[in-house]
Coordinates of C-alpha atoms and ligand atoms in Angstrom, one line a residue:
X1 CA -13.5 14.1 111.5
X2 CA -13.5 15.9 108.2
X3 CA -13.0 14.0 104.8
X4 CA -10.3 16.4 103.6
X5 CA -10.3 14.1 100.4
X6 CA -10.3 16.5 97.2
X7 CA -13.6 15.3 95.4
X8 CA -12.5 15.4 91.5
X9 CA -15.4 14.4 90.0
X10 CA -18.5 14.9 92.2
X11 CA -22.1 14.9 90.8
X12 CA -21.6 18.9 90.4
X13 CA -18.4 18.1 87.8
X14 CA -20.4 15.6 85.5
X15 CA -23.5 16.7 85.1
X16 CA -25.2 20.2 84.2
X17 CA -25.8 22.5 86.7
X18 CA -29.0 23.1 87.6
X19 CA -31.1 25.5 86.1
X20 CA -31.3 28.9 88.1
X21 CA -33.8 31.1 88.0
X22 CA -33.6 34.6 86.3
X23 CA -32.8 36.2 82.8
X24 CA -29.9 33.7 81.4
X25 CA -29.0 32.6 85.5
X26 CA -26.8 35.1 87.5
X27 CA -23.9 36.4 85.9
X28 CA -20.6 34.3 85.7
X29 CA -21.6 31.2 85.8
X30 CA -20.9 28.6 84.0
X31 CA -23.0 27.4 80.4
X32 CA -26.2 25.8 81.6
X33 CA -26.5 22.6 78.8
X34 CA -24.3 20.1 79.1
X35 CA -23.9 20.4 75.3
X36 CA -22.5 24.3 75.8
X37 CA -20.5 23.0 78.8
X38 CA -18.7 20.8 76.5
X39 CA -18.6 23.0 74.3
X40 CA -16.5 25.6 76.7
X41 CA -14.4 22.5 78.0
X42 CA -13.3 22.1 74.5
X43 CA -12.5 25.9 74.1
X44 CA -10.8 25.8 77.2
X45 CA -9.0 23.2 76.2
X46 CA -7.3 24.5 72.5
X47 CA -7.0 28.0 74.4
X48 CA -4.7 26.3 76.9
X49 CA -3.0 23.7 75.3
X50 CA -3.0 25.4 72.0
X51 CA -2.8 22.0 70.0
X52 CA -2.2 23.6 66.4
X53 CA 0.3 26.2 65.0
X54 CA 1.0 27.7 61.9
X55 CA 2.6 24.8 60.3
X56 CA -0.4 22.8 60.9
X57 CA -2.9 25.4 60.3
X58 CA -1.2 26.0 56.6
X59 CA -2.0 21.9 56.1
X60 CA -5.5 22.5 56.9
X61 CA -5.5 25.1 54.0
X62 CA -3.6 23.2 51.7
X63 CA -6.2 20.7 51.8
X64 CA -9.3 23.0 51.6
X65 CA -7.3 24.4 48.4
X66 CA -7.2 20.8 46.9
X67 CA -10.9 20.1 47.8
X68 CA -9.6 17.8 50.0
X69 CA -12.2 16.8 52.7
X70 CA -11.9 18.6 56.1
X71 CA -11.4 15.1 57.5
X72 CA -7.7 15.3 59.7
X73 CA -7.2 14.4 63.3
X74 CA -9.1 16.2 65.6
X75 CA -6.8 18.7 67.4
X76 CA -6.8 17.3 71.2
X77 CA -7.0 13.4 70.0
X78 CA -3.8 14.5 67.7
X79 CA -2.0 16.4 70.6
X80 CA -2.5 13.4 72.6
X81 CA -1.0 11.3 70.4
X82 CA 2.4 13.2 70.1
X83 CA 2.2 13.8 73.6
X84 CA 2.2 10.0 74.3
X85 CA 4.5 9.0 71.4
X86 CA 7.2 11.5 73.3
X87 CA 6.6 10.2 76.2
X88 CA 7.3 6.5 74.9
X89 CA 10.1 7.4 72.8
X90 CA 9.2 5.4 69.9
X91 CA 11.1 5.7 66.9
X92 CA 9.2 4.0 64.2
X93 CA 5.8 4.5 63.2
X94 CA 3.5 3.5 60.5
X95 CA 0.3 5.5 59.9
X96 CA -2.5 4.5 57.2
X97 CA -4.3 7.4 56.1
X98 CA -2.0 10.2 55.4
X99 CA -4.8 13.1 53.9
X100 CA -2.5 15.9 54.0
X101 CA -0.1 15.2 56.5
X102 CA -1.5 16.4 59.2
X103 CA -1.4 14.0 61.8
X104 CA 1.8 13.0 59.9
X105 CA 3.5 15.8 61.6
X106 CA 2.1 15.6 64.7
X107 CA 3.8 12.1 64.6
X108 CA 6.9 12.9 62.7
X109 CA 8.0 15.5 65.2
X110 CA 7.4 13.4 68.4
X111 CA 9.3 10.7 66.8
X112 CA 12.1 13.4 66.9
X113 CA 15.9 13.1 64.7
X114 CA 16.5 9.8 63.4
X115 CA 13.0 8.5 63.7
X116 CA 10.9 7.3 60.4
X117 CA 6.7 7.5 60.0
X118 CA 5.9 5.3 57.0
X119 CA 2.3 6.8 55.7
X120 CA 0.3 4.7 53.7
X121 CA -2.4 6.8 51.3
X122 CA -4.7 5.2 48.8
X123 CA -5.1 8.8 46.9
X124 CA -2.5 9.3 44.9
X125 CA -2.6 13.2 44.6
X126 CA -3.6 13.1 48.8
X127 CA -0.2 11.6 48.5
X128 CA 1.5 13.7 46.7
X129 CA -0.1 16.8 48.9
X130 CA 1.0 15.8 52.0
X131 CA 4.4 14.9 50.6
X132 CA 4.3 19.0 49.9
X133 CA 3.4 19.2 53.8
X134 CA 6.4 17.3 55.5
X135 CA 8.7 19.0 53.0
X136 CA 7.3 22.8 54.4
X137 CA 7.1 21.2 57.7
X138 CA 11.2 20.4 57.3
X139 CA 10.2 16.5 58.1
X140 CA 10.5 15.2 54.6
X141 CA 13.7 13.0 55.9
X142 CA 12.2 11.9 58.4
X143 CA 8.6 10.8 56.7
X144 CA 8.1 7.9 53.5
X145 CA 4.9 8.1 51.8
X146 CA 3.8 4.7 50.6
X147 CA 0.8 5.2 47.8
X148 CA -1.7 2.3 47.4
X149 CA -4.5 0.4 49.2
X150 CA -3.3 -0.4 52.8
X151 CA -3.9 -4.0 52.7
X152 CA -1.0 -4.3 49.9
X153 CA 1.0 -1.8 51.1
X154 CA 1.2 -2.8 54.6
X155 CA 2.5 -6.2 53.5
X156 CA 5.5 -4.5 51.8
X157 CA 5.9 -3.0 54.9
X158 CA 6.3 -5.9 57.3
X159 CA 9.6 -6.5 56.5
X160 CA 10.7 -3.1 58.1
X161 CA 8.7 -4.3 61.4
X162 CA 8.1 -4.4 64.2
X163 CA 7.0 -1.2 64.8
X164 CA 6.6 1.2 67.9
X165 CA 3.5 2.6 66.9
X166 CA 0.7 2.3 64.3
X167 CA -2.0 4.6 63.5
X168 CA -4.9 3.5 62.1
X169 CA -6.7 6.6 60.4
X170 CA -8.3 5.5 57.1
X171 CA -11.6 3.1 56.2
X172 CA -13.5 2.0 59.4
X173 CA -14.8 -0.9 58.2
X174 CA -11.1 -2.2 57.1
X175 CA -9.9 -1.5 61.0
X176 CA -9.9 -5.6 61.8
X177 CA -8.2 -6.1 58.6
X178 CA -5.7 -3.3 60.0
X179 CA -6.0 -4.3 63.0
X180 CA -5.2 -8.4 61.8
X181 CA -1.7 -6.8 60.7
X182 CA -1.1 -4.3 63.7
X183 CA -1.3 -7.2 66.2
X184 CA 1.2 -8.7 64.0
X185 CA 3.7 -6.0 63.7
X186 CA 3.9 -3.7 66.9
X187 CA 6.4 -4.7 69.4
X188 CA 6.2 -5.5 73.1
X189 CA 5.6 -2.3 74.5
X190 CA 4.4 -0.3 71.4
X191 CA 1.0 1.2 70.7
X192 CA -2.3 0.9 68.1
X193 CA -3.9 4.1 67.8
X194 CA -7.3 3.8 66.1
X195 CA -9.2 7.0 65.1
X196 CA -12.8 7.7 64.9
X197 CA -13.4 4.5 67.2
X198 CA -17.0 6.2 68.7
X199 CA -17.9 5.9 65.0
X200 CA -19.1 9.5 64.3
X201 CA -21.3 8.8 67.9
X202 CA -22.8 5.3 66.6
X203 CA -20.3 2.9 67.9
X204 CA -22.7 2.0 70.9
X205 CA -25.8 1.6 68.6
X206 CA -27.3 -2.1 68.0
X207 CA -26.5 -3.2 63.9
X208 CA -29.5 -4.1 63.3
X209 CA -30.8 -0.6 64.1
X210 CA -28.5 1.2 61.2
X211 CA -29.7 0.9 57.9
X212 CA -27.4 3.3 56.0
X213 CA -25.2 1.3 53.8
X214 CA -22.5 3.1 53.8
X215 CA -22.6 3.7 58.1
X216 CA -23.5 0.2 59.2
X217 CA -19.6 -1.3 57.8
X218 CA -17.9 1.3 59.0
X219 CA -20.1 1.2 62.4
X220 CA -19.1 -2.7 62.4
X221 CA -15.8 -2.4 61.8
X222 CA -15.1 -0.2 64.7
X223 CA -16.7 -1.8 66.9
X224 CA -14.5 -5.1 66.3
X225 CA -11.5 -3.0 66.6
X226 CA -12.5 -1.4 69.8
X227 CA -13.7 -5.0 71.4
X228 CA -10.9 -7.1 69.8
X229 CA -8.6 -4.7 71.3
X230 CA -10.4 -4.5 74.4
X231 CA -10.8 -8.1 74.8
X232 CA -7.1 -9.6 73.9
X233 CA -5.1 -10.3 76.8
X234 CA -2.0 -9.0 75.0
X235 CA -3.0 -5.7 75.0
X236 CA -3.9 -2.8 77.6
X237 CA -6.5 -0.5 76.0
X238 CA -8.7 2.3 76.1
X239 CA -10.3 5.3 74.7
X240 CA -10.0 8.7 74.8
X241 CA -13.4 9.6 75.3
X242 CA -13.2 13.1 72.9
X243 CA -16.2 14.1 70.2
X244 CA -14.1 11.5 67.8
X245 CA -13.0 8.7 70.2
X246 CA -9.5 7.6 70.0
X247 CA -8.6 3.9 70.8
X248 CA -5.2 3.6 72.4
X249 CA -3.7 -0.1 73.2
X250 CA -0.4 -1.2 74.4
X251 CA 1.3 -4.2 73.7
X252 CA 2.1 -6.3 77.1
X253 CA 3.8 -10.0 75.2
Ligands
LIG301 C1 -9.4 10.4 57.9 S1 -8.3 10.6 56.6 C2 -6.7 10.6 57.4 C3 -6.5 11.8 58.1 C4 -5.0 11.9 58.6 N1 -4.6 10.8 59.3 C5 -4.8 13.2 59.4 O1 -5.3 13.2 60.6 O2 -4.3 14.2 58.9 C6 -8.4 9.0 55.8 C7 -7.4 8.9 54.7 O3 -7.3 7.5 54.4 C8 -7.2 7.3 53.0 N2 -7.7 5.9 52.7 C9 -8.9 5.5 52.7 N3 -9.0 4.2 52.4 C10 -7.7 3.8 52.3 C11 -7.1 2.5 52.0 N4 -7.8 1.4 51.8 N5 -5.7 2.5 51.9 C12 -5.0 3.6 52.1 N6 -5.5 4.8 52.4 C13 -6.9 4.9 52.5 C14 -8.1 8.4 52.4 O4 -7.8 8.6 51.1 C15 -7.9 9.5 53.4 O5 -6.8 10.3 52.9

């Protein structure tokens, strides 16, 4: 009898081709390297789902005209994040690391009319820039910006809890500290998002192999957040395995 089971991910899928003979391989097929694979995935990808748009393209200026750094979610991890906030129908978010607003909006509009993001930014004039984004964006109603270091601010903010969502998108080695409060303040059913939790492609290294100063905290933090998250029986998590990483837990009891 023939197995008429569709094979999704057969060795051909996952791994690079192999190579063919001739000048560049026969025309129309695929990249050879995994690397330009990827690469194509990922072009495929933005080409399809078309994860930015002229609102969010104009942040991405605004910040390069404020010498901001180039730093805001990547474009798939941030589409999959409004994605799954519509799809929950949260209401409430907090988010700590506002930049320029970008994934500020991304969050803002999935929360829809009557929902509030509180965004926590340590930079006062980051602040004040993405303030300028959710007012272009028409989401300044809908979006507070809370200026100051999260681990004060996010104390203020307890009171307003629980939360649907939070988004944790600023200093990776303050994500347990984060991550102390988040457990704390999400309800039954809401979500952590953590970004950048493959830790710029290091998360998997051994400590004791990273002598940057400035890498190995960061590196540490994320990996506590990733197995804390992993580990605690009150949560459901995972991670979107994109160039960044993005951790993604529910909240079971
Ligand atoms: C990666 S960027 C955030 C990007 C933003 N979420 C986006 O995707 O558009 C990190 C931001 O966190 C802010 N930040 C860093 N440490 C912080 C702290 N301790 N408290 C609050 N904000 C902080 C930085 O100033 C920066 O704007």
């Amino acid at each position: 009898m023939v197995d008429k089971t569709p094979v999704l991910f057969s060795p051909h899928t996952l791994m690079p081709r192999p190579h063919r003979p001739g000048p560049g391989g026969p025309p129309g097929l695929p990249p050879q390297s995994l690397e330009s694979r990827l690469q194509a995935l990922e072009d495929y990808s933005q080409r399809t789902f078309k994860p930015t748009d002229a609102v969010l393209q104009e942040v991405v200026q605004r910040a390069r005209q404020h010498n901001m750094p180039n730093i805001h979610v990547g474009r798939m991890d941030g589409l999959t994040m409004e994605v799954i906030i519509r799809m929950a129908g949260y209401k409430k978010m907090v988010e700590i690391g506002a930049l320029a607003g970008y994934s500020g909006i991304l969050i803002a509009r999935a929360l829809g009319p009557g929902g509030h993001l509180h965004s926590v930014e340590y930079n006062p004039d980051f602040a004040e820039v993405a303030r300028e984004s959710f007012r272009k964006a028409g989401l300044d109603d809908r979006v507070t910006v809370h200026v100051g270091r999260a681990s004060e601010v996010l104390e203020q903010l307890t009171e307003l809890g629980p939360f649907d969502g939070i988004f944790i998108d600023a200093d990776k080695n303050n994500y347990p500290v984060y991550l102390d409060w988040a457990e704390k303040n999400i309800r039954v059913g809401g979500a952590i998002f953590g970004d950048n939790t493959f830790g710029f492609g290091h998360v998997w290294r051994n400590l004791d192999t990273i002598h940057d100063h400035h890498l190995k905290p960061a590196i540490a933090g994320v990996q506590t957040f990733n197995s804390r998250l992993a580990d605690n029986p009150n949560f459901r998590a995972t991670i979107l395995p994109t160039d960044q990483g993005l951790t993604m837990a529910v909240r079971l009891k």
